[in-house]
């Protein structure tokens, strides 16, 4: 990554951590949690204000960043969830640090599935908090949604209404789907990586053979590569015979 992008990554990653912290504060009550959430809210307000001031076209900026505006609305804990989506640009920068993770996320549309799951995780607690008598506020509803979608099932909060149970089923299905989609994407990634590696080996060997045919000379680098390749093939053949 270019050096000039490193400060951007650090800043965006810091904002993501603040967004996660503010969301986690929904599960806590007290003076410290309230003051910490207020401080984080001020940082998001400052972030939005400065970027709006520096924007060349302010109207276009507002239209392109609606979640940034929603994230600073202090009306309800629901709007804190928007801070997570405001920080999704972190992953655009972060993907260049860990390219394999980025590749796994785009295989089989896993990234889109995770985004949809995140949206449901934020939205479903809203009606649940309204209709379930045992759930007091969005914080409890979000806790219940996280427990449900991860299939942990503590049982401390359980829906009793038809709507609540229907939404619980949706979360359960998406939770199971994430496990299957993630496993499939990881498997596909390693298969593709192995195929590319094998293709590269064949191309490299073809180049070595052509070089020997044309010059009768083999460089030290090519010799080392050929020896390494033959040793790997021998080890693979021995393992296949043992299996």
Coordinates of C-alpha atoms in Angstrom, one line a residue:
X1 CA 0.0 0.0 0.0
X2 CA 1.2 3.5 -0.7
X3 CA 2.4 5.5 2.3
X4 CA -0.1 8.2 1.6
X5 CA -3.0 5.8 2.1
X6 CA -1.8 4.5 5.5
X7 CA -3.1 7.6 7.4
X8 CA -6.5 7.1 5.7
X9 CA -6.6 3.5 6.8
X10 CA -5.7 4.4 10.4
X11 CA -8.3 7.1 10.5
X12 CA -11.1 5.0 8.9
X13 CA -10.2 2.0 11.1
X14 CA -10.4 4.2 14.2
X15 CA -13.8 5.4 13.2
X16 CA -14.9 1.8 12.7
X17 CA -13.7 0.9 16.2
X18 CA -15.6 3.9 17.6
X19 CA -18.8 2.8 15.7
X20 CA -18.5 -0.8 17.2
X21 CA -17.9 0.7 20.7
X22 CA -21.0 3.0 20.4
X23 CA -23.1 0.0 19.4
X24 CA -21.8 -2.1 22.2
X25 CA -22.7 0.7 24.7
X26 CA -26.4 -0.1 23.9
X27 CA -26.0 -3.1 26.3
X28 CA -24.8 -0.9 29.2
X29 CA -26.5 1.7 31.3
X30 CA -25.0 4.2 33.6
X31 CA -23.3 7.6 33.7
X32 CA -20.0 6.3 32.2
X33 CA -21.7 4.6 29.3
X34 CA -23.8 7.7 28.6
X35 CA -20.8 10.1 28.7
X36 CA -18.7 7.8 26.5
X37 CA -21.5 7.5 23.9
X38 CA -21.9 11.3 23.9
X39 CA -18.1 11.7 23.3
X40 CA -18.2 9.3 20.4
X41 CA -21.3 11.0 19.0
X42 CA -19.4 14.3 19.1
X43 CA -16.5 12.8 17.1
X44 CA -18.9 11.5 14.4
X45 CA -20.5 15.0 14.2
X46 CA -17.1 16.6 13.9
X47 CA -16.1 14.0 11.2
X48 CA -19.2 14.7 9.2
X49 CA -19.0 18.4 9.6
X50 CA -15.4 18.7 8.5
X51 CA -15.9 16.4 5.4
X52 CA -19.0 18.4 4.5
X53 CA -17.0 21.7 4.7
X54 CA -14.2 20.3 2.6
X55 CA -16.5 18.8 0.0
X56 CA -16.5 20.7 -3.3
X57 CA -20.2 20.1 -3.9
X58 CA -22.0 19.9 -0.6
X59 CA -25.3 18.9 -2.0
X60 CA -23.7 16.0 -3.8
X61 CA -21.9 15.0 -0.6
X62 CA -25.1 14.9 1.4
X63 CA -26.8 12.7 -1.3
X64 CA -23.9 10.3 -1.5
X65 CA -23.4 9.9 2.2
X66 CA -26.9 9.5 3.7
X67 CA -25.7 7.0 6.3
X68 CA -23.1 9.5 7.6
X69 CA -25.9 11.9 8.4
X70 CA -28.1 9.2 10.0
X71 CA -25.2 8.1 12.1
X72 CA -25.1 11.5 13.9
X73 CA -28.8 11.7 14.7
X74 CA -29.1 11.4 18.5
X75 CA -32.7 10.4 18.5
X76 CA -32.4 6.7 19.2
X77 CA -30.0 3.8 19.6
X78 CA -31.1 2.6 16.2
X79 CA -29.2 5.3 14.5
X80 CA -26.0 4.2 16.1
X81 CA -26.1 1.1 13.8
X82 CA -25.7 3.4 10.8
X83 CA -22.2 4.3 12.1
X84 CA -21.1 0.7 11.3
X85 CA -22.3 1.1 7.6
X86 CA -20.7 4.6 7.5
X87 CA -17.4 2.9 8.3
X88 CA -17.6 0.2 5.6
X89 CA -15.2 2.3 3.5
X90 CA -12.6 1.0 5.9
X91 CA -12.8 -2.4 4.2
X92 CA -12.0 -0.8 0.8
X93 CA -8.7 0.3 2.3
X94 CA -8.2 -2.7 4.4
X95 CA -8.7 -5.2 1.6
X96 CA -5.3 -4.1 0.1
X97 CA -3.6 -5.3 3.4
X98 CA -5.1 -8.7 3.3
X99 CA -5.9 -9.6 -0.3
X100 CA -6.8 -13.3 0.4
X101 CA -9.6 -12.2 2.8
X102 CA -10.8 -9.8 0.2
X103 CA -10.8 -12.6 -2.5
X104 CA -12.7 -14.9 -0.2
X105 CA -15.4 -12.3 0.5
X106 CA -16.1 -11.7 -3.2
X107 CA -16.3 -15.4 -4.1
X108 CA -19.9 -16.6 -4.6
X109 CA -21.2 -13.2 -3.5
X110 CA -20.3 -13.7 0.1
X111 CA -19.7 -10.0 0.6
X112 CA -23.2 -9.1 -0.6
X113 CA -24.7 -11.8 1.6
X114 CA -22.9 -10.5 4.7
X115 CA -24.0 -6.9 3.9
X116 CA -27.6 -8.1 3.6
X117 CA -27.3 -10.0 6.9
X118 CA -25.9 -6.9 8.6
X119 CA -28.8 -4.9 7.4
X120 CA -31.3 -7.4 8.7
X121 CA -29.4 -7.6 12.0
X122 CA -29.9 -3.8 12.4
X123 CA -33.5 -3.6 11.1
X124 CA -35.2 -6.6 12.6
X125 CA -34.6 -5.6 16.2
X126 CA -36.8 -2.5 15.6
X127 CA -40.2 -4.2 15.2
X128 CA -39.1 -6.8 17.8
X129 CA -38.5 -4.2 20.4
X130 CA -42.0 -2.8 19.7
X131 CA -44.1 -6.0 19.8
X132 CA -42.3 -8.2 22.3
X133 CA -43.3 -7.6 25.9
X134 CA -40.1 -9.1 27.4
X135 CA -37.8 -6.9 25.3
X136 CA -37.1 -3.4 26.7
X137 CA -35.7 -1.2 24.1
X138 CA -33.5 -1.5 21.0
X139 CA -30.5 -2.6 23.0
X140 CA -32.2 -5.7 24.3
X141 CA -33.6 -6.4 20.8
X142 CA -30.2 -6.1 19.2
X143 CA -28.7 -8.5 21.8
X144 CA -31.4 -11.0 21.1
X145 CA -30.8 -10.7 17.3
X146 CA -27.1 -11.3 17.7
X147 CA -27.6 -14.3 19.9
X148 CA -30.2 -15.7 17.5
X149 CA -28.3 -15.2 14.3
X150 CA -25.1 -16.7 15.7
X151 CA -27.3 -19.7 16.8
X152 CA -26.0 -19.5 20.4
X153 CA -29.4 -19.4 21.9
X154 CA -28.9 -18.3 25.5
X155 CA -32.6 -18.2 26.1
X156 CA -32.5 -15.2 28.3
X157 CA -34.8 -13.4 25.9
X158 CA -37.3 -15.3 23.8
X159 CA -40.0 -13.9 21.4
X160 CA -43.6 -14.9 22.2
X161 CA -45.5 -13.1 19.5
X162 CA -46.0 -14.5 16.0
X163 CA -44.2 -11.7 14.3
X164 CA -41.2 -12.0 16.7
X165 CA -41.0 -15.8 16.1
X166 CA -41.2 -15.3 12.4
X167 CA -38.4 -12.8 12.4
X168 CA -36.4 -15.1 14.6
X169 CA -36.7 -17.8 12.0
X170 CA -35.3 -15.4 9.4
X171 CA -32.3 -14.6 11.5
X172 CA -31.7 -18.3 12.2
X173 CA -31.8 -19.2 8.5
X174 CA -29.3 -16.3 7.7
X175 CA -27.1 -17.4 10.5
X176 CA -26.9 -21.0 9.2
X177 CA -26.5 -19.6 5.7
X178 CA -23.4 -17.5 6.7
X179 CA -21.7 -20.7 7.9
X180 CA -22.4 -22.5 4.7
X181 CA -21.5 -19.6 2.5
X182 CA -18.2 -18.9 4.3
X183 CA -17.2 -22.6 4.1
X184 CA -18.0 -22.7 0.4
X185 CA -16.1 -19.5 -0.3
X186 CA -13.0 -20.6 1.6
X187 CA -13.0 -24.0 -0.2
X188 CA -13.5 -22.3 -3.6
X189 CA -10.7 -19.8 -2.9
X190 CA -8.1 -22.6 -2.1
X191 CA -9.2 -24.6 -5.2
X192 CA -8.7 -21.5 -7.4
X193 CA -5.4 -20.7 -5.8
X194 CA -4.2 -24.2 -6.2
X195 CA -5.2 -24.2 -9.9
X196 CA -3.4 -20.9 -10.5
X197 CA -0.3 -22.2 -8.7
X198 CA -0.3 -25.4 -10.8
X199 CA -0.7 -23.4 -14.0
X200 CA 2.2 -21.1 -13.0
X201 CA 4.4 -24.2 -12.4
X202 CA 3.6 -25.6 -15.8
X203 CA 4.3 -22.3 -17.5
X204 CA 7.6 -22.0 -15.6
X205 CA 8.6 -25.5 -16.5
X206 CA 7.8 -24.9 -20.2
X207 CA 10.1 -21.8 -20.1
X208 CA 12.9 -23.8 -18.5
X209 CA 12.6 -26.6 -21.1
X210 CA 12.6 -24.1 -24.0
X211 CA 15.6 -22.4 -22.5
X212 CA 17.5 -25.7 -22.3
X213 CA 16.6 -26.6 -25.8
X214 CA 17.7 -23.3 -27.2
X215 CA 20.8 -22.6 -25.2
X216 CA 21.7 -25.8 -23.4
X217 CA 22.2 -23.6 -20.4
X218 CA 20.3 -23.5 -17.1
X219 CA 20.7 -20.6 -14.7
X220 CA 21.2 -21.2 -10.9
X221 CA 17.7 -19.7 -10.3
X222 CA 16.1 -22.1 -12.8
X223 CA 18.0 -25.0 -11.3
X224 CA 16.8 -24.2 -7.8
X225 CA 13.2 -23.8 -9.0
X226 CA 13.4 -27.2 -10.8
X227 CA 14.8 -29.0 -7.8
X228 CA 12.2 -27.5 -5.5
X229 CA 9.4 -28.4 -7.9
X230 CA 10.6 -32.0 -8.2
X231 CA 10.9 -32.3 -4.4
X232 CA 7.3 -31.1 -4.0
X233 CA 6.1 -33.5 -6.7
X234 CA 7.9 -36.4 -5.0
X235 CA 6.4 -35.5 -1.6
X236 CA 2.9 -35.2 -3.1
X237 CA 3.3 -38.6 -4.8
X238 CA 4.4 -40.3 -1.6
X239 CA 1.5 -38.8 0.3
X240 CA -1.0 -40.0 -2.4
X241 CA 0.5 -43.5 -2.2
X242 CA 0.2 -43.6 1.6
X243 CA -3.5 -42.5 1.3

